[in-house]
Amino acid sequence: MKVGVLALQGAFREHREVLDALGVDAVEVRAPEALGALDALILPGGESTTMSRLLDTSGLREPLGEHLADGLPVLGTCAGLILLAREVEDGRSDQRSFGTVDVTVRRNAYGRQRDSFEADLAVEGLCGGPFRGVFIRAPGIERVGPGVEILASHGDRAVFAREGVAYVTSFHPELSGDLRVHQLFLERGSLL
Ligand code: GLN
């Protein structure tokens, strides 16, 4: 099993470390050639506008879009959620998303950098107590389509959701020192 981490920008190293800790073969993805051998992919947090631009210049946009449309299991966290969303509010006019998950997200919905926070989240199907969610300039999930399952909420917003094999979080599960969200994603995809 090989799990890719999109490594154009952002918190890809931290995801890689989680995969290493889980004993999963991790590959940093920077070019289209890396996509063929993957069983799953993680789109990390960072800056969605920059990642959107780098997806175009790296030549990854089109082949990655095809793999996602073909059902490649994917986990998008924070900026990665923005890149997988059907609709993006408060985006820059030139940023584009794949539309894999039928949600509407609003960039920086929880405020600026100084408004970053942590919260205990009750995650559907996760044993062993709440998961500590780290929210950094987090996108807010404002609308959830009928085919989307909500796995965790904070206040009245979903913060962890799934459509088919595509999982999205508005928080950073790679920063909690807790492997369980990655584990859930990989186990549900029969990758662990
Ligand atoms: N606000 C960032 C964006 O719009 C996302 C923040 C993050 O990934 N930590 O891309």
Coordinates of C-alpha atoms in Angstrom, one line a residue, residues 1-92:
M1 CA 0.0 0.0 0.0
K2 CA 1.3 3.4 -0.9
V3 CA -0.2 6.6 0.4
G4 CA 0.7 9.9 -1.3
V5 CA 0.9 13.3 0.4
L6 CA 0.6 16.3 -1.9
A7 CA 3.9 18.1 -1.2
L8 CA 3.6 21.3 -3.2
Q9 CA 3.2 23.5 -0.1
G10 CA 2.0 23.4 3.5
A11 CA 2.0 20.8 6.3
F12 CA 2.9 17.7 4.2
R13 CA 5.8 16.7 6.4
E14 CA 3.6 16.3 9.4
H15 CA 1.2 14.0 7.5
R16 CA 4.2 12.0 6.3
E17 CA 5.2 11.6 9.9
V18 CA 1.8 10.3 10.9
L19 CA 1.9 7.8 8.0
D20 CA 5.4 6.7 9.1
A21 CA 4.1 6.2 12.7
L22 CA 1.3 4.0 11.3
G23 CA 3.8 2.0 9.3
V24 CA 2.4 3.1 6.0
D25 CA 4.5 3.5 2.9
A26 CA 4.3 7.3 2.2
V27 CA 5.2 9.1 -1.0
E28 CA 5.5 12.9 -1.4
V29 CA 3.7 13.9 -4.6
R30 CA 5.1 16.8 -6.5
A31 CA 4.7 15.7 -10.1
P32 CA 2.1 13.7 -12.1
E33 CA 4.4 10.6 -12.4
A34 CA 3.9 9.9 -8.7
L35 CA 0.2 9.5 -9.0
G36 CA 0.0 6.2 -10.8
A37 CA 1.2 4.0 -7.9
L38 CA -1.0 5.4 -5.2
D39 CA -3.7 3.7 -3.2
A40 CA -4.7 6.9 -1.4
L41 CA -3.8 10.5 -1.2
I42 CA -3.7 13.2 1.4
L43 CA -4.1 16.9 0.6
P44 CA -2.5 18.9 3.5
G45 CA -3.3 22.2 5.1
G46 CA -1.4 25.3 4.0
E47 CA -2.6 28.0 1.7
S48 CA -5.2 26.9 -0.8
T49 CA -4.6 29.8 -3.2
T50 CA -0.9 28.9 -3.5
M51 CA -1.6 25.2 -3.8
S52 CA -4.2 25.9 -6.5
R53 CA -1.6 27.8 -8.5
L54 CA 1.1 25.1 -7.9
L55 CA -1.4 22.4 -9.0
D56 CA -1.5 24.2 -12.4
T57 CA 2.3 24.8 -12.8
S58 CA 3.2 21.3 -11.7
G59 CA 0.9 19.7 -14.3
L60 CA -0.9 17.9 -11.5
R61 CA -4.3 19.5 -11.9
E62 CA -5.7 17.4 -14.7
P63 CA -4.3 13.9 -13.8
L64 CA -5.1 14.4 -10.1
G65 CA -8.6 15.4 -11.1
E66 CA -9.0 12.3 -13.1
H67 CA -7.7 10.0 -10.3
L68 CA -10.2 11.7 -7.9
A69 CA -13.0 11.3 -10.3
D70 CA -12.0 7.6 -10.6
G71 CA -12.5 7.2 -6.9
L72 CA -9.0 7.5 -5.4
P73 CA -9.5 7.6 -1.6
V74 CA -8.5 11.0 -0.4
L75 CA -8.2 12.9 2.9
G76 CA -8.2 16.7 2.6
T77 CA -7.3 18.7 5.7
C78 CA -7.9 22.5 6.1
A79 CA -6.6 23.9 2.8
G80 CA -7.0 20.4 1.4
L81 CA -10.7 20.6 2.3
I82 CA -10.9 23.8 0.3
L83 CA -9.3 22.0 -2.7
L84 CA -11.8 19.2 -2.5
A85 CA -15.0 21.3 -2.0
R86 CA -17.7 21.7 -4.5
E87 CA -18.1 25.4 -3.7
V88 CA -15.7 27.9 -2.1
E89 CA -16.8 31.2 -0.6
D90 CA -14.3 34.1 0.0
G91 CA -11.9 32.4 -2.3
R92 CA -9.5 34.3 -4.6

